[in-house]
mmCIF file of N, CA and C in Angstrom:
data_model
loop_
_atom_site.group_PDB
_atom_site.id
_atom_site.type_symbol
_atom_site.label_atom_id
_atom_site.label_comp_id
_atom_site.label_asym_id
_atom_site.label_seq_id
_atom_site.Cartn_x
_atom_site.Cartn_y
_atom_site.Cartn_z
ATOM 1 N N UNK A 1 0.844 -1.179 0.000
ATOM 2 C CA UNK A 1 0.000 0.000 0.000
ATOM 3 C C UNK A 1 0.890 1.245 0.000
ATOM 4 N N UNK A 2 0.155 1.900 -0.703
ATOM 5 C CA UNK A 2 1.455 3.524 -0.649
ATOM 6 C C UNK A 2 1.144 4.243 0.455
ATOM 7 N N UNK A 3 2.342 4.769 1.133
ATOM 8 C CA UNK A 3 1.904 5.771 1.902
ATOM 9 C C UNK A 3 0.933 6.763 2.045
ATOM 10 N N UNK A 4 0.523 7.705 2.736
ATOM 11 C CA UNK A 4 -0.073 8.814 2.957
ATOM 12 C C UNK A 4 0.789 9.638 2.280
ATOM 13 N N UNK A 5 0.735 10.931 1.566
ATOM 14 C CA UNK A 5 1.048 11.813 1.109
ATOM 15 C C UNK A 5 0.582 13.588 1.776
ATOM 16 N N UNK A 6 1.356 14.408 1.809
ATOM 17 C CA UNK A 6 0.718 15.719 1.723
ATOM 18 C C UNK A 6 2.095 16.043 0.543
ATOM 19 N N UNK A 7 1.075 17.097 -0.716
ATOM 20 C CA UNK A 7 2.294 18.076 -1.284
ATOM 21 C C UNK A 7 2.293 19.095 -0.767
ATOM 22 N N UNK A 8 3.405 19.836 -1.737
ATOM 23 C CA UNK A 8 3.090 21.550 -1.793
ATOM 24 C C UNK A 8 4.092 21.701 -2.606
ATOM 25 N N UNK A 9 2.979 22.248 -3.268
ATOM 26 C CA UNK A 9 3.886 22.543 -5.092
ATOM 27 C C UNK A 9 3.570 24.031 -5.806
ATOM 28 N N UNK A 10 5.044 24.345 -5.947
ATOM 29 C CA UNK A 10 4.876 25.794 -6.927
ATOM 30 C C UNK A 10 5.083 26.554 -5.607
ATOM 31 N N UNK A 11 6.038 26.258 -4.480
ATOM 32 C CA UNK A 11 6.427 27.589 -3.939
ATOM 33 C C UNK A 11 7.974 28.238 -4.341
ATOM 34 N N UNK A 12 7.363 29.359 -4.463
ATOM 35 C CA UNK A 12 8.239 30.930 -5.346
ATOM 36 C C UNK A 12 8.869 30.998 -4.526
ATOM 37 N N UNK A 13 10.141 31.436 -4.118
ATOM 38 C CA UNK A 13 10.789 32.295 -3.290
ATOM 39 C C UNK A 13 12.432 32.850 -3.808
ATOM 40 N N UNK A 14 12.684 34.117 -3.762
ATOM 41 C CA UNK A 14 13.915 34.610 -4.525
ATOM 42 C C UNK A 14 14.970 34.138 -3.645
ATOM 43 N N UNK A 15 15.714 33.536 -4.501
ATOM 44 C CA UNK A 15 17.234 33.003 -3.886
ATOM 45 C C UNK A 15 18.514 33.565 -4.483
ATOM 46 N N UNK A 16 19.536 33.326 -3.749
ATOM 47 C CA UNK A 16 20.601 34.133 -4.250
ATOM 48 C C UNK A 16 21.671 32.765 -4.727
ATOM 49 N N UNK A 17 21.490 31.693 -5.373
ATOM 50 C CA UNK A 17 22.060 30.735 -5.704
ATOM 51 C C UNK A 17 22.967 30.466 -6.685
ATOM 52 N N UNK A 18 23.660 29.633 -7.021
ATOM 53 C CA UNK A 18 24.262 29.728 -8.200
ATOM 54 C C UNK A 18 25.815 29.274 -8.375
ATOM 55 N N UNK A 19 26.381 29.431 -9.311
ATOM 56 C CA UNK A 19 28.107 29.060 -9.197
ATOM 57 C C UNK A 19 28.474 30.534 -10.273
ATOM 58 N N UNK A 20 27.511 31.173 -10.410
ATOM 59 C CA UNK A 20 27.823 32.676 -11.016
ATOM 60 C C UNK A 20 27.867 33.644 -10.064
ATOM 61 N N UNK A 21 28.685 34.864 -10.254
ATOM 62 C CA UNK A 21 28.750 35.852 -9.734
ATOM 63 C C UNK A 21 27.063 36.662 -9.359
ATOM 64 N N UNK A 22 27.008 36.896 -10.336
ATOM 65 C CA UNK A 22 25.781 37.645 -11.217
ATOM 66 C C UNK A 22 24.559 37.043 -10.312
ATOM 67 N N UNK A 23 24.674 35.254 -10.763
ATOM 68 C CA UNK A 23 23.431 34.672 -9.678
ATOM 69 C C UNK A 23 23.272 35.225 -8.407
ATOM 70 N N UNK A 24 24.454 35.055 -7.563
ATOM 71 C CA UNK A 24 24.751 35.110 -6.315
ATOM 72 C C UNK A 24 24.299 37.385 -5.976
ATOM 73 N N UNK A 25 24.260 37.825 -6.483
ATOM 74 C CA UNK A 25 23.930 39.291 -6.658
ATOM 75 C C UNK A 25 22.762 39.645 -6.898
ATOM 76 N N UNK A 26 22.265 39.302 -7.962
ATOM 77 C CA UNK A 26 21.001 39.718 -8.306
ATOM 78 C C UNK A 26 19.621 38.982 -8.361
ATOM 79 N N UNK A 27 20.343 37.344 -7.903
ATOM 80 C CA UNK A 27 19.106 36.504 -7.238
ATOM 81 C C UNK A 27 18.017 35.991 -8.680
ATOM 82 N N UNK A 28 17.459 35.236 -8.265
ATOM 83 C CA UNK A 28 16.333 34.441 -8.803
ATOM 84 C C UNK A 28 15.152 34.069 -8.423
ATOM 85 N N UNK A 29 14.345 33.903 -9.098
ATOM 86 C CA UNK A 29 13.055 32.943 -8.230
ATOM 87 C C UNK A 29 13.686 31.362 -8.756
ATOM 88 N N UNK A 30 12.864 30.714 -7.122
ATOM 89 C CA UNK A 30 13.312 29.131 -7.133
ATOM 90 C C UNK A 30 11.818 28.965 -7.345
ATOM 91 N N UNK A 31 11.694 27.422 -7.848
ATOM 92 C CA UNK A 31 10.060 27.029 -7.567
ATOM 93 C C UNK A 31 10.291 25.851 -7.026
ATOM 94 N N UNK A 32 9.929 25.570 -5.504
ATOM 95 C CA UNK A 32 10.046 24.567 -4.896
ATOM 96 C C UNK A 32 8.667 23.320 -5.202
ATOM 97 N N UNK A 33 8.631 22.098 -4.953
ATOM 98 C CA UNK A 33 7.647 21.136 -5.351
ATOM 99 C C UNK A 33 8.452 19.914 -3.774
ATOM 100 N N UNK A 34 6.862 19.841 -2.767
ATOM 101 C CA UNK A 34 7.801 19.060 -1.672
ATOM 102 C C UNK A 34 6.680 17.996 -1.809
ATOM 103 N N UNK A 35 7.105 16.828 -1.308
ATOM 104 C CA UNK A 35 6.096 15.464 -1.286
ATOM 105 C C UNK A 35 6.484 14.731 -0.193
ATOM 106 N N UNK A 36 5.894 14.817 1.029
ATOM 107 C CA UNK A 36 6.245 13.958 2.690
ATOM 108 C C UNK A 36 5.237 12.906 2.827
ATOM 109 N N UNK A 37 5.795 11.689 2.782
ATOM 110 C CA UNK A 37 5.279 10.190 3.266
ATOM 111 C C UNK A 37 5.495 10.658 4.803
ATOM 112 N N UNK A 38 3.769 10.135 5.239
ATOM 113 C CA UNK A 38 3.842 10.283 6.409
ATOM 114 C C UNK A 38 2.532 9.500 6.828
ATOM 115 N N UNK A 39 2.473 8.511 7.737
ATOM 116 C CA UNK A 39 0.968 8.377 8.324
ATOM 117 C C UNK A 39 -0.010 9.438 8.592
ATOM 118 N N UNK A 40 -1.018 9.391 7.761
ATOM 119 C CA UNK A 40 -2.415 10.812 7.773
ATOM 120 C C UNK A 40 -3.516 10.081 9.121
ATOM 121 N N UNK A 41 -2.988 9.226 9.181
ATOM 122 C CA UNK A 41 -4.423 8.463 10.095
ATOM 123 C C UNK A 41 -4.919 9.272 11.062
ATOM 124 N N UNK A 42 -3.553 9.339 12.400
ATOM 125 C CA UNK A 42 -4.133 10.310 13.652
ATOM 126 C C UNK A 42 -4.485 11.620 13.452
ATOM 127 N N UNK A 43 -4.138 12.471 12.186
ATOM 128 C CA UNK A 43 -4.716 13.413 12.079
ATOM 129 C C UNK A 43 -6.599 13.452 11.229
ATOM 130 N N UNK A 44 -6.077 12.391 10.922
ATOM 131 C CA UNK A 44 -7.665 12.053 9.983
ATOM 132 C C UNK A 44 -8.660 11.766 11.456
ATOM 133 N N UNK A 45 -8.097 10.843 12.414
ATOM 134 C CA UNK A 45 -8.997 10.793 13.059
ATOM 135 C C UNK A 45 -9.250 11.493 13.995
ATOM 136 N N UNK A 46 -8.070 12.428 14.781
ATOM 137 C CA UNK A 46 -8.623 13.354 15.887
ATOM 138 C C UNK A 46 -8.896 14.860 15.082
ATOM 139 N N UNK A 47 -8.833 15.112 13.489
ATOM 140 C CA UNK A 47 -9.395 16.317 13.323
ATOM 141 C C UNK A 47 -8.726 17.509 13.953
ATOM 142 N N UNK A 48 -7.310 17.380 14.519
ATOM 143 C CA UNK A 48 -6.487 18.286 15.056
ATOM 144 C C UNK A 48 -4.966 18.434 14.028
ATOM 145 N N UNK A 49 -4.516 19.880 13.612
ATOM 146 C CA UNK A 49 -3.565 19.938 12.981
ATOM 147 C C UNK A 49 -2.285 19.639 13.716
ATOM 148 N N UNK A 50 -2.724 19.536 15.265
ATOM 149 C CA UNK A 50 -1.327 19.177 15.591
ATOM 150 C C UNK A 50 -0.794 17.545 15.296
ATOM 151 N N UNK A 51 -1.610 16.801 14.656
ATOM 152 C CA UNK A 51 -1.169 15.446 14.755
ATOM 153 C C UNK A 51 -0.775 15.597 13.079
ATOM 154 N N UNK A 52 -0.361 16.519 12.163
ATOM 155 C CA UNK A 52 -0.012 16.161 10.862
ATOM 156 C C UNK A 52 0.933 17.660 10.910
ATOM 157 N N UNK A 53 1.845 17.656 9.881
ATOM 158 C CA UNK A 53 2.627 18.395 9.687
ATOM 159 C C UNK A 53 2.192 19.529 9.204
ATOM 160 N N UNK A 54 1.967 20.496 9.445
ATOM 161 C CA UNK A 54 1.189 21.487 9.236
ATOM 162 C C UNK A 54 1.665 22.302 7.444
ATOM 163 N N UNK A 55 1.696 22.317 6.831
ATOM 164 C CA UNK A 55 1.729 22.664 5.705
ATOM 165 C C UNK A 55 2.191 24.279 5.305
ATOM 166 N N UNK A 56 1.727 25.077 6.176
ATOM 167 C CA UNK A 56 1.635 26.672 6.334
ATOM 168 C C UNK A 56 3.062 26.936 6.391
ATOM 169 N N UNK A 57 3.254 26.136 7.934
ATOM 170 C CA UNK A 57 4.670 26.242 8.761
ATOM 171 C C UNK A 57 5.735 25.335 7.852
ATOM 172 N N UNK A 58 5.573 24.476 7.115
ATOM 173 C CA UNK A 58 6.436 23.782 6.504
ATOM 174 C C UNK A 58 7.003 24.872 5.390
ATOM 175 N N UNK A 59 5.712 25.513 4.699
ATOM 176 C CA UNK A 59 5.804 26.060 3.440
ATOM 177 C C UNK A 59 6.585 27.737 3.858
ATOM 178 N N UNK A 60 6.604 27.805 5.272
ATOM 179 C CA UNK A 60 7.601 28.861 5.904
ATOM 180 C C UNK A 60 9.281 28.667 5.807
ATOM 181 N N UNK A 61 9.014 27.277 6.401
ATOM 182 C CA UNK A 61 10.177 26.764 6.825
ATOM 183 C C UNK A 61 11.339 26.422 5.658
ATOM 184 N N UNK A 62 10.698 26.030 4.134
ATOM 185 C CA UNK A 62 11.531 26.118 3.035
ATOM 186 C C UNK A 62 12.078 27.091 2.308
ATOM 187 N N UNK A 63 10.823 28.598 2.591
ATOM 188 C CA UNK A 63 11.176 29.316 2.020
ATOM 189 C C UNK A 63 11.800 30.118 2.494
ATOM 190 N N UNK A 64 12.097 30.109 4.005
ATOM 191 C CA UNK A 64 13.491 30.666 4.858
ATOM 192 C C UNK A 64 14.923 29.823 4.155
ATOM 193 N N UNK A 65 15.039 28.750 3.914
ATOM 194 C CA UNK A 65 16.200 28.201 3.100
ATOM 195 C C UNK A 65 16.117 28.541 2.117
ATOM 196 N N UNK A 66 15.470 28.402 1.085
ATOM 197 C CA UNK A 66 16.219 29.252 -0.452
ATOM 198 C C UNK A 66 16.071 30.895 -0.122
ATOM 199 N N UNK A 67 15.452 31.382 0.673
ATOM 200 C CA UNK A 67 15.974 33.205 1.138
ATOM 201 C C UNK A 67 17.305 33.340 1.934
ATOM 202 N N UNK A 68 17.875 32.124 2.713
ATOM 203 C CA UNK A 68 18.907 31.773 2.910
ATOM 204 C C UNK A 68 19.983 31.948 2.964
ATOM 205 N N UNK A 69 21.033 31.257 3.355
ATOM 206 C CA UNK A 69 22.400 30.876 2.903
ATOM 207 C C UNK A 69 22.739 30.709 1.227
ATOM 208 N N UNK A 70 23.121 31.536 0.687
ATOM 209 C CA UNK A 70 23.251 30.625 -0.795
ATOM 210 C C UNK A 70 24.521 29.551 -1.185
ATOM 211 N N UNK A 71 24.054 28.684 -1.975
ATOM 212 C CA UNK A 71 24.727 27.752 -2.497
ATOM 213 C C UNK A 71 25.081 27.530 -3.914
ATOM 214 N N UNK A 72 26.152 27.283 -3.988
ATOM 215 C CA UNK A 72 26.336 26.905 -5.740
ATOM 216 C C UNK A 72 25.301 26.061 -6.321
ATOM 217 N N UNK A 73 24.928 24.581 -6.175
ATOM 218 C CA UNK A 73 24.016 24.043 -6.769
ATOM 219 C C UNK A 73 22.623 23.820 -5.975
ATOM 220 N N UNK A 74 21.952 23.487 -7.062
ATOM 221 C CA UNK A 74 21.033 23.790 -6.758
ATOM 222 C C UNK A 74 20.460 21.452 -6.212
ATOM 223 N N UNK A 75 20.871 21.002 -6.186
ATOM 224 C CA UNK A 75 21.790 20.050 -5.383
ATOM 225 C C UNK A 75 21.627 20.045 -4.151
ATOM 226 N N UNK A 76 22.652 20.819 -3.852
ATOM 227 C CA UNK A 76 22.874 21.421 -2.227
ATOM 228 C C UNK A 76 21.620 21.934 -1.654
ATOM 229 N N UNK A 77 20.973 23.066 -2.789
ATOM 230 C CA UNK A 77 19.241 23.355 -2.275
ATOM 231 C C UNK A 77 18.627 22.505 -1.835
ATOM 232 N N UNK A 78 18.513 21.083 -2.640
ATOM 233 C CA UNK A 78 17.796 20.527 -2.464
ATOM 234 C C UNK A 78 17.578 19.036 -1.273
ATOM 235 N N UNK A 79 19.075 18.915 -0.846
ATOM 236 C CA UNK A 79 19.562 18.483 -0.002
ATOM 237 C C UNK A 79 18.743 19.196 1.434
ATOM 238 N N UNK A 80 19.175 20.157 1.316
ATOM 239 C CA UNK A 80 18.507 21.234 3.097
ATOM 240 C C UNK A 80 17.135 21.492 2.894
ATOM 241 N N UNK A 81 16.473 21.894 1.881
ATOM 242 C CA UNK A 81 15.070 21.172 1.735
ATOM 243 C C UNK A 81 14.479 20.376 2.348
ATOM 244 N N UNK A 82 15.173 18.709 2.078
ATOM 245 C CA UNK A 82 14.641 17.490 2.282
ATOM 246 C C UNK A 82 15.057 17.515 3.726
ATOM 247 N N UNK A 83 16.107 18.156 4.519
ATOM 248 C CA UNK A 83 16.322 17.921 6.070
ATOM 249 C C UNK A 83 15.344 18.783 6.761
ATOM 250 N N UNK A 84 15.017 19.827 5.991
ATOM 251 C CA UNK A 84 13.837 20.491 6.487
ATOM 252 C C UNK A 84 12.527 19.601 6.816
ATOM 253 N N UNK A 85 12.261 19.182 5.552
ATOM 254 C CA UNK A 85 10.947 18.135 5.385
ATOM 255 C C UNK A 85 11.119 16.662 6.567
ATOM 256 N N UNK A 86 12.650 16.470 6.892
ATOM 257 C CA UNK A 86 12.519 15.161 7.661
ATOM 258 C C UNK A 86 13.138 15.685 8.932
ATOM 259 N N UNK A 87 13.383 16.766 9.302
ATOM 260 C CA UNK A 87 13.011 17.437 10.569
ATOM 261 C C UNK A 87 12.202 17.190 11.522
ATOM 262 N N UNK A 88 10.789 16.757 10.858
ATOM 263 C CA UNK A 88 9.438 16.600 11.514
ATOM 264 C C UNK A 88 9.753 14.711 11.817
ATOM 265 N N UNK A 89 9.638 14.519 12.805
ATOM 266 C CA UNK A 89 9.453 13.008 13.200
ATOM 267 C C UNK A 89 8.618 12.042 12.423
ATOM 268 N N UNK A 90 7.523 12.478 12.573
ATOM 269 C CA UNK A 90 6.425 11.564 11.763
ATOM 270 C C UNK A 90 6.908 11.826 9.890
ATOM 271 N N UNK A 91 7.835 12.345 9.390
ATOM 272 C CA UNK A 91 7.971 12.277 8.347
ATOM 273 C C UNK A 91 8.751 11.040 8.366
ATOM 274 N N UNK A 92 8.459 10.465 7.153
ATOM 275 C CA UNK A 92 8.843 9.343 6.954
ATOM 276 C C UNK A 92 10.096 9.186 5.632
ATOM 277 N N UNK A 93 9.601 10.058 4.353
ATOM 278 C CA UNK A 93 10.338 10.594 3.631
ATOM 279 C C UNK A 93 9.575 11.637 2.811
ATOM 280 N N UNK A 94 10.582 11.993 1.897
ATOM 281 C CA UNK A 94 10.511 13.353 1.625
ATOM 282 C C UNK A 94 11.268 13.532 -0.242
ATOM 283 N N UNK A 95 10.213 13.797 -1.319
ATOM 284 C CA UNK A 95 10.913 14.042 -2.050
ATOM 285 C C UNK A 95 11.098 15.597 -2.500
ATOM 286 N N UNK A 96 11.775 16.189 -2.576
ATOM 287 C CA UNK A 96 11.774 17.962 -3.153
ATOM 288 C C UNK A 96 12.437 17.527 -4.176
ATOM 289 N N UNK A 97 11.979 18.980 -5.277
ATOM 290 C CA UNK A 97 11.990 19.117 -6.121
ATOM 291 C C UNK A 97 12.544 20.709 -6.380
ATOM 292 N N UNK A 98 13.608 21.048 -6.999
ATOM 293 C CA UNK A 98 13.839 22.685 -6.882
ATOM 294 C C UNK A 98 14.559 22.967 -8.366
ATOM 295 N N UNK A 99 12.945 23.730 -8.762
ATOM 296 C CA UNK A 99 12.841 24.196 -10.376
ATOM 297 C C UNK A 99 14.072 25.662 -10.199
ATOM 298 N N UNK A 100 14.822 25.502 -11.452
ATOM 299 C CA UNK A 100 15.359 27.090 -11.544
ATOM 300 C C UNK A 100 15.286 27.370 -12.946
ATOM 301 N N UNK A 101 13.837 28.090 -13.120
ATOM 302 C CA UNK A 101 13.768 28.190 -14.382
ATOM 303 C C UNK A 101 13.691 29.239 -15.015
ATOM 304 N N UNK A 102 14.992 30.277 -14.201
ATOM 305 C CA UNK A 102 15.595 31.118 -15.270
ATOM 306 C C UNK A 102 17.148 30.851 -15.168
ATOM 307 N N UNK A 103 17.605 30.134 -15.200
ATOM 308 C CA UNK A 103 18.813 29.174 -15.282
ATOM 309 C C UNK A 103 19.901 29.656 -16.221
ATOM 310 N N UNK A 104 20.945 30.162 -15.865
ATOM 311 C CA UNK A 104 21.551 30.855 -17.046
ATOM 312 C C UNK A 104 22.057 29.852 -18.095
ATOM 313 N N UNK A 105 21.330 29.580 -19.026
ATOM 314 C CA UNK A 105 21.407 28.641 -20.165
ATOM 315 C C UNK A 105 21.188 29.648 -21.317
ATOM 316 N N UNK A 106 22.002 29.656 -22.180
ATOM 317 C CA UNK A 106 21.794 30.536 -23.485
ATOM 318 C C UNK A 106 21.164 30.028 -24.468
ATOM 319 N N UNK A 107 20.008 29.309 -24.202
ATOM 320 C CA UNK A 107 19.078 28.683 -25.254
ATOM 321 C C UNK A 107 17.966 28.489 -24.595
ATOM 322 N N UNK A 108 16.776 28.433 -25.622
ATOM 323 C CA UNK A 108 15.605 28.473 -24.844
ATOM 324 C C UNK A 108 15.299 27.206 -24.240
ATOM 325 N N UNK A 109 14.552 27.418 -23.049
ATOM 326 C CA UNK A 109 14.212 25.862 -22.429
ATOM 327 C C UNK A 109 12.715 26.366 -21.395
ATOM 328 N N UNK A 110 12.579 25.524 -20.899
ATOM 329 C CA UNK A 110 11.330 25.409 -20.146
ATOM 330 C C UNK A 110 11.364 25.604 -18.845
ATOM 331 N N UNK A 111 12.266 24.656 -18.293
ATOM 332 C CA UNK A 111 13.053 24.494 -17.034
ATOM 333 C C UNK A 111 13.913 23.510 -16.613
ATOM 334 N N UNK A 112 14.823 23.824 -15.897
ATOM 335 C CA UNK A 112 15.662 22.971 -15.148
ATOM 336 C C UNK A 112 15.302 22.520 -14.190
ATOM 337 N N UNK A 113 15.012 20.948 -13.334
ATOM 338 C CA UNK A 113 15.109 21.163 -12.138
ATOM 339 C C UNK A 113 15.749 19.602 -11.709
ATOM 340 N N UNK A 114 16.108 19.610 -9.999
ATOM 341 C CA UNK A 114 16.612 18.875 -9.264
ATOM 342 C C UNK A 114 15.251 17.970 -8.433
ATOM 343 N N UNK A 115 15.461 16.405 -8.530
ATOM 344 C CA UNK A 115 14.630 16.250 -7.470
ATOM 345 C C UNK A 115 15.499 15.064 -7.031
ATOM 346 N N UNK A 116 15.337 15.265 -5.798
ATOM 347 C CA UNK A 116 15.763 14.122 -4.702
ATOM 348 C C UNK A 116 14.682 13.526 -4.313
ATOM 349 N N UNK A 117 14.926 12.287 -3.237
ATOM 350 C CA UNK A 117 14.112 11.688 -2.235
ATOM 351 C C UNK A 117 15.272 10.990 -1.198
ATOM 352 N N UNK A 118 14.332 11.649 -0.219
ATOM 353 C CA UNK A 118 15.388 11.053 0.948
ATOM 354 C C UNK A 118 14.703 10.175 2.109
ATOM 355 N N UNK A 119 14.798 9.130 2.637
ATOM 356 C CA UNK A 119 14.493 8.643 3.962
ATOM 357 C C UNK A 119 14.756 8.889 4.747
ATOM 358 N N UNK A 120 13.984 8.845 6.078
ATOM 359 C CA UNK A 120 14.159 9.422 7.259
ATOM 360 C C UNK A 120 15.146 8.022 8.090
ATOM 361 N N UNK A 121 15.771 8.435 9.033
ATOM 362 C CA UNK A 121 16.970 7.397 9.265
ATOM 363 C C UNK A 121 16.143 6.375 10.005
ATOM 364 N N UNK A 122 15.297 7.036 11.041
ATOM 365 C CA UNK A 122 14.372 6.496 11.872
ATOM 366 C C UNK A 122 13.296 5.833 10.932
ATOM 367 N N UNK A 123 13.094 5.766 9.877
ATOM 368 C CA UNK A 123 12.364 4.966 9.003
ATOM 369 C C UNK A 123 13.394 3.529 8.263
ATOM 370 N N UNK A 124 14.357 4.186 8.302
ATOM 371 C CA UNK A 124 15.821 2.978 7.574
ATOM 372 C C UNK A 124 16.104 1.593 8.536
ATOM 373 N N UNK A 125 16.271 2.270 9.852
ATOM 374 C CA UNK A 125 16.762 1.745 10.910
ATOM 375 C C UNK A 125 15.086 0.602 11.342
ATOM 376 N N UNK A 126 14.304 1.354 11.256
ATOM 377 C CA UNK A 126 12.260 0.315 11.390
ATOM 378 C C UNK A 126 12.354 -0.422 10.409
ATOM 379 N N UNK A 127 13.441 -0.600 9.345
ATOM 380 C CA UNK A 127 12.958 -1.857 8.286
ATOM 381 C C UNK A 127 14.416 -2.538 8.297
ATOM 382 N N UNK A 128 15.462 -2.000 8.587
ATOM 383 C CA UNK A 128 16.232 -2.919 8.852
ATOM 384 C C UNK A 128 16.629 -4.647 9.414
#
């Protein structure tokens, strides 16, 4: 059976990223895309947001990292992302996704992006 899911997809936030000068100066929009395996049950059944990862505060919590520290790749973004997302205990895993789709590429394109998935250790170590 597949896990429980919550997304949150298409969050904007200007970052100063890059392995360019120029990037690192005059910044970009990122478009983040996050996906957390997590049991929905106890929140399905007590009807309280404190038993599920709250979504608001998550969708805070990423976009304080790409407003951030900047980093050369966008890699590395997506790395502190996913520790963000498995921060939360009941996360189980976590895939992000981090579009940069004004990417200094001198040809036209659509977009670039990075996606990881990461497990939570405390999920590695329960199936071991």
């Amino acid at each position: 059976m597949k896990p429980d899911r919550i997304y949150l997809r298409g969050l904007t936030v200007k970052g100063y990223h890059g392995v360019f000068d120029f990037e690192r100066r005059e910044g970009q929009d990122f478009v983040i895309d996050a996906e957390l395996e997590l049991d929905l049950g106890p929140a399905a059944a007590s009807d309280e947001v404190t038993d599920t990862v709250h979504y608001g505060e998550l969708a805070e919590s990423l976009a304080a990292v790409v407003a951030g520290e900047p980093v050369n790749l966008i890699e590395t973004l997506a790395q502190r992302l996913a520790d963000v997302c498995l921060a939360d205990g009941r996360v189980r895993a976590a895939t992000v996704t981090v579009h940069k789709p004004q990417a200094p590429i001198p040809l036209q394109f659509s977009d670039v992006a990075v996606i990881i998935r990461r497990e939570s250790d405390r999920d590695r170590r329960g199936r071991s």
